[in-house]
Amino acid sequence: MHYFETLTCKEMEGVLIYRLASKQHWKGRVDSQQDFEKFRFHQVVQLEQVNQLEKSKSGFSIIGFESDEGVKRNKGRIGAREAPNEIRKALSSIPFTINNEKKISDVGNVVCEGEELEIAQQELGQDLNLLYQNGETPIILGAVMKPYMVII
């Protein structure tokens, strides 16, 4: 695994498995630029790289899982891969009512290309391990149903 020079994705065995977070999903109304109590999620979320986070004792990290493969294998409706970014857009304008000492990072999405579900799940597990090691509480965005995953 490595980051491309453009820092837009990670590659494993020629398969795209990671996409960095984008500010395009974090837009919305601004009620104040100074009064933290009037901030919305898009004003506080920091875009980070999962492998470059600093240790935190009170941070949350959003990570998405883009995949249609599980749905396809279970003969469901395709479209789940859009869920992480659509959830970001929905969260974007919600008032931010969490303590201002809590850091909120968006570390992007693990991407399942083609039928490489197991590789993508392995990458998600490795990224979650990095988040835990750095003291982050992960929030996984996606539309997959696994008993061992917390999906918002």
PDB file of C-alpha atoms in Angstrom:
ATOM      1  CA  MET A   1       0.000   0.000   0.000  1.00  0.00           C
ATOM      2  CA  HIS A   2       1.193   3.507  -0.722  1.00  0.00           C
ATOM      3  CA  TYR A   3      -0.117   6.981  -1.298  1.00  0.00           C
ATOM      4  CA  PHE A   4       0.015   8.393  -4.800  1.00  0.00           C
ATOM      5  CA  GLU A   5       1.864  11.688  -5.163  1.00  0.00           C
ATOM      6  CA  THR A   6      -1.500  13.424  -5.492  1.00  0.00           C
ATOM      7  CA  LEU A   7      -2.580  11.891  -2.174  1.00  0.00           C
ATOM      8  CA  THR A   8      -5.957  10.917  -3.550  1.00  0.00           C
ATOM      9  CA  CYS A   9      -5.907   7.188  -2.983  1.00  0.00           C
ATOM     10  CA  LYS A  10      -4.075   4.095  -1.773  1.00  0.00           C
ATOM     11  CA  GLU A  11      -3.494   1.156  -4.034  1.00  0.00           C
ATOM     12  CA  MET A  12      -3.117  -2.517  -3.169  1.00  0.00           C
ATOM     13  CA  GLU A  13      -2.352  -5.044  -5.875  1.00  0.00           C
ATOM     14  CA  GLY A  14      -3.628  -2.580  -8.480  1.00  0.00           C
ATOM     15  CA  VAL A  15      -7.003  -2.098  -6.762  1.00  0.00           C
ATOM     16  CA  LEU A  16      -8.108   1.314  -5.497  1.00  0.00           C
ATOM     17  CA  ILE A  17      -8.913   0.859  -1.819  1.00  0.00           C
ATOM     18  CA  TYR A  18      -8.798   4.300  -0.226  1.00  0.00           C
ATOM     19  CA  ARG A  19     -10.092   7.727  -1.187  1.00  0.00           C
ATOM     20  CA  LEU A  20      -9.164  10.807   0.833  1.00  0.00           C
ATOM     21  CA  ALA A  21     -11.877  12.955   2.349  1.00  0.00           C
ATOM     22  CA  SER A  22     -13.114  15.852   0.250  1.00  0.00           C
ATOM     23  CA  LYS A  23     -14.362  19.266   1.358  1.00  0.00           C
ATOM     24  CA  GLN A  24     -17.047  19.017  -1.352  1.00  0.00           C
ATOM     25  CA  HIS A  25     -19.085  16.803   1.010  1.00  0.00           C
ATOM     26  CA  TRP A  26     -18.796  19.246   3.909  1.00  0.00           C
ATOM     27  CA  LYS A  27     -20.689  22.380   2.854  1.00  0.00           C
ATOM     28  CA  GLY A  28     -23.609  24.204   4.338  1.00  0.00           C
ATOM     29  CA  ARG A  29     -25.144  27.190   5.999  1.00  0.00           C
ATOM     30  CA  VAL A  30     -22.988  29.356   8.257  1.00  0.00           C
ATOM     31  CA  ASP A  31     -24.764  31.008  11.179  1.00  0.00           C
ATOM     32  CA  SER A  32     -21.582  32.398  12.719  1.00  0.00           C
ATOM     33  CA  GLN A  33     -17.880  32.378  11.985  1.00  0.00           C
ATOM     34  CA  GLN A  34     -16.874  33.269  15.555  1.00  0.00           C
ATOM     35  CA  ASP A  35     -19.460  31.828  17.969  1.00  0.00           C
ATOM     36  CA  PHE A  36     -18.604  28.120  18.304  1.00  0.00           C
ATOM     37  CA  GLU A  37     -22.031  27.409  19.787  1.00  0.00           C
ATOM     38  CA  LYS A  38     -23.559  28.316  16.409  1.00  0.00           C
ATOM     39  CA  PHE A  39     -21.194  26.223  14.290  1.00  0.00           C
ATOM     40  CA  ARG A  40     -22.370  23.402  12.071  1.00  0.00           C
ATOM     41  CA  PHE A  41     -20.564  20.127  11.358  1.00  0.00           C
ATOM     42  CA  HIS A  42     -19.024  21.378   8.110  1.00  0.00           C
ATOM     43  CA  GLN A  43     -17.296  24.161  10.068  1.00  0.00           C
ATOM     44  CA  VAL A  44     -15.501  21.853  12.498  1.00  0.00           C
ATOM     45  CA  VAL A  45     -14.695  18.678  10.553  1.00  0.00           C
ATOM     46  CA  GLN A  46     -11.000  18.503   9.697  1.00  0.00           C
ATOM     47  CA  LEU A  47      -9.854  16.518   6.670  1.00  0.00           C
ATOM     48  CA  GLU A  48      -7.028  14.171   7.631  1.00  0.00           C
ATOM     49  CA  GLN A  49      -5.132  11.180   6.324  1.00  0.00           C
ATOM     50  CA  VAL A  50      -5.650   8.031   8.332  1.00  0.00           C
ATOM     51  CA  ASN A  51      -1.920   7.293   8.444  1.00  0.00           C
ATOM     52  CA  GLN A  52      -0.917  10.824   9.506  1.00  0.00           C
ATOM     53  CA  LEU A  53      -3.162  11.481  12.506  1.00  0.00           C
ATOM     54  CA  GLU A  54      -1.650  12.849  15.683  1.00  0.00           C
ATOM     55  CA  LYS A  55      -2.419  11.079  18.951  1.00  0.00           C
ATOM     56  CA  SER A  56      -5.659  12.275  20.499  1.00  0.00           C
ATOM     57  CA  LYS A  57      -7.408  11.592  23.762  1.00  0.00           C
ATOM     58  CA  SER A  58     -10.752  12.975  22.755  1.00  0.00           C
ATOM     59  CA  GLY A  59     -11.154  12.744  19.020  1.00  0.00           C
ATOM     60  CA  PHE A  60     -13.643  11.196  16.651  1.00  0.00           C
ATOM     61  CA  SER A  61     -12.715  10.107  13.145  1.00  0.00           C
ATOM     62  CA  ILE A  62     -15.231   9.556  10.393  1.00  0.00           C
ATOM     63  CA  ILE A  63     -14.314   6.823   7.919  1.00  0.00           C
ATOM     64  CA  GLY A  64     -16.528   5.605   5.094  1.00  0.00           C
ATOM     65  CA  PHE A  65     -16.881   2.188   3.495  1.00  0.00           C
ATOM     66  CA  GLU A  66     -17.873   2.385  -0.184  1.00  0.00           C
ATOM     67  CA  SER A  67     -19.138  -0.956  -1.415  1.00  0.00           C
ATOM     68  CA  ASP A  68     -21.884  -2.470  -3.507  1.00  0.00           C
ATOM     69  CA  GLU A  69     -20.300  -5.924  -3.501  1.00  0.00           C
ATOM     70  CA  GLY A  70     -21.979  -7.224  -0.335  1.00  0.00           C
ATOM     71  CA  VAL A  71     -25.362  -6.046  -1.583  1.00  0.00           C
ATOM     72  CA  LYS A  72     -24.667  -7.595  -4.983  1.00  0.00           C
ATOM     73  CA  ARG A  73     -23.697 -10.933  -3.419  1.00  0.00           C
ATOM     74  CA  ASN A  74     -26.945 -10.922  -1.422  1.00  0.00           C
ATOM     75  CA  LYS A  75     -28.956  -9.975  -4.518  1.00  0.00           C
ATOM     76  CA  GLY A  76     -29.956  -6.598  -3.076  1.00  0.00           C
ATOM     77  CA  ARG A  77     -30.298  -3.192  -4.672  1.00  0.00           C
ATOM     78  CA  ILE A  78     -27.056  -1.612  -5.835  1.00  0.00           C
ATOM     79  CA  GLY A  79     -26.267   1.897  -4.569  1.00  0.00           C
ATOM     80  CA  ALA A  80     -24.863   1.330  -1.074  1.00  0.00           C
ATOM     81  CA  ARG A  81     -21.447   2.611  -2.165  1.00  0.00           C
ATOM     82  CA  GLU A  82     -22.887   6.136  -2.321  1.00  0.00           C
ATOM     83  CA  ALA A  83     -23.948   6.040   1.345  1.00  0.00           C
ATOM     84  CA  PRO A  84     -20.785   7.402   3.056  1.00  0.00           C
ATOM     85  CA  ASN A  85     -20.686  10.620   1.045  1.00  0.00           C
ATOM     86  CA  GLU A  86     -24.451  11.085   1.160  1.00  0.00           C
ATOM     87  CA  ILE A  87     -24.349  10.722   4.951  1.00  0.00           C
ATOM     88  CA  ARG A  88     -21.574  13.338   5.087  1.00  0.00           C
ATOM     89  CA  LYS A  89     -23.723  15.731   3.063  1.00  0.00           C
ATOM     90  CA  ALA A  90     -26.657  15.132   5.422  1.00  0.00           C
ATOM     91  CA  LEU A  91     -24.487  15.703   8.528  1.00  0.00           C
ATOM     92  CA  SER A  92     -22.845  18.774   7.083  1.00  0.00           C
ATOM     93  CA  SER A  93     -25.445  21.381   8.065  1.00  0.00           C
ATOM     94  CA  ILE A  94     -26.500  19.855  11.378  1.00  0.00           C
ATOM     95  CA  PRO A  95     -25.666  22.122  14.335  1.00  0.00           C
ATOM     96  CA  PHE A  96     -22.484  20.976  16.081  1.00  0.00           C
ATOM     97  CA  THR A  97     -23.408  20.500  19.738  1.00  0.00           C
ATOM     98  CA  ILE A  98     -20.431  18.403  20.843  1.00  0.00           C
ATOM     99  CA  ASN A  99     -17.937  19.867  23.305  1.00  0.00           C
ATOM    100  CA  ASN A 100     -15.562  22.158  21.389  1.00  0.00           C
ATOM    101  CA  GLU A 101     -12.591  20.298  22.867  1.00  0.00           C
ATOM    102  CA  LYS A 102     -13.525  17.228  20.843  1.00  0.00           C
ATOM    103  CA  LYS A 103     -11.733  16.991  17.507  1.00  0.00           C
ATOM    104  CA  ILE A 104     -13.717  15.641  14.557  1.00  0.00           C
ATOM    105  CA  SER A 105     -11.712  14.322  11.602  1.00  0.00           C
ATOM    106  CA  ASP A 106     -12.798  12.883   8.284  1.00  0.00           C
ATOM    107  CA  VAL A 107     -10.225  10.385   7.047  1.00  0.00           C
ATOM    108  CA  GLY A 108     -11.981   9.464   3.802  1.00  0.00           C
ATOM    109  CA  ASN A 109     -13.357   6.198   2.474  1.00  0.00           C
ATOM    110  CA  VAL A 110     -12.173   2.656   2.055  1.00  0.00           C
ATOM    111  CA  VAL A 111     -13.307   1.695  -1.448  1.00  0.00           C
ATOM    112  CA  CYS A 112     -14.313  -1.761  -2.627  1.00  0.00           C
ATOM    113  CA  GLU A 113     -13.649  -1.974  -6.348  1.00  0.00           C
ATOM    114  CA  GLY A 114     -15.120  -4.849  -8.280  1.00  0.00           C
ATOM    115  CA  GLU A 115     -15.433  -8.037  -6.271  1.00  0.00           C
ATOM    116  CA  GLU A 116     -12.588  -7.247  -3.837  1.00  0.00           C
ATOM    117  CA  LEU A 117     -14.817  -7.077  -0.745  1.00  0.00           C
ATOM    118  CA  GLU A 118     -12.464  -9.046   1.487  1.00  0.00           C
ATOM    119  CA  ILE A 119      -9.491  -6.829   0.561  1.00  0.00           C
ATOM    120  CA  ALA A 120     -11.551  -3.717   1.295  1.00  0.00           C
ATOM    121  CA  GLN A 121     -12.721  -5.148   4.636  1.00  0.00           C
ATOM    122  CA  GLN A 122      -9.120  -5.969   5.535  1.00  0.00           C
ATOM    123  CA  GLU A 123      -8.103  -2.383   4.716  1.00  0.00           C
ATOM    124  CA  LEU A 124     -10.961  -1.025   6.830  1.00  0.00           C
ATOM    125  CA  GLY A 125      -9.782  -3.165   9.740  1.00  0.00           C
ATOM    126  CA  GLN A 126      -6.207  -1.892   9.386  1.00  0.00           C
ATOM    127  CA  ASP A 127      -7.406   1.717   9.208  1.00  0.00           C
ATOM    128  CA  LEU A 128      -9.622   1.237  12.278  1.00  0.00           C
ATOM    129  CA  ASN A 129      -6.610  -0.181  14.115  1.00  0.00           C
ATOM    130  CA  LEU A 130      -4.625   2.969  13.238  1.00  0.00           C
ATOM    131  CA  LEU A 131      -7.462   5.147  14.515  1.00  0.00           C
ATOM    132  CA  TYR A 132      -7.648   3.239  17.802  1.00  0.00           C
ATOM    133  CA  GLN A 133      -3.861   3.406  18.216  1.00  0.00           C
ATOM    134  CA  ASN A 134      -4.081   7.193  17.865  1.00  0.00           C
ATOM    135  CA  GLY A 135      -6.797   7.489  20.500  1.00  0.00           C
ATOM    136  CA  GLU A 136      -9.565   8.188  17.991  1.00  0.00           C
ATOM    137  CA  THR A 137     -13.121   6.905  18.276  1.00  0.00           C
ATOM    138  CA  PRO A 138     -14.081   5.755  14.777  1.00  0.00           C
ATOM    139  CA  ILE A 139     -17.459   6.505  13.241  1.00  0.00           C
ATOM    140  CA  ILE A 140     -17.970   4.235  10.229  1.00  0.00           C
ATOM    141  CA  LEU A 141     -20.280   5.497   7.504  1.00  0.00           C
ATOM    142  CA  GLY A 142     -21.697   2.991   5.077  1.00  0.00           C
ATOM    143  CA  ALA A 143     -24.568   0.806   4.106  1.00  0.00           C
ATOM    144  CA  VAL A 144     -23.299  -2.676   4.850  1.00  0.00           C
ATOM    145  CA  MET A 145     -24.709  -4.892   7.548  1.00  0.00           C
ATOM    146  CA  LYS A 146     -22.090  -6.850   9.457  1.00  0.00           C
ATOM    147  CA  PRO A 147     -22.577  -7.825  13.097  1.00  0.00           C
ATOM    148  CA  TYR A 148     -19.073  -6.652  14.038  1.00  0.00           C
ATOM    149  CA  MET A 149     -19.312  -3.171  12.480  1.00  0.00           C
ATOM    150  CA  VAL A 150     -20.948  -0.059  13.845  1.00  0.00           C
ATOM    151  CA  ILE A 151     -22.561   1.646  10.879  1.00  0.00           C
ATOM    152  CA  ILE A 152     -24.138   5.082  11.038  1.00  0.00           C
TER     153      ILE A 152
END
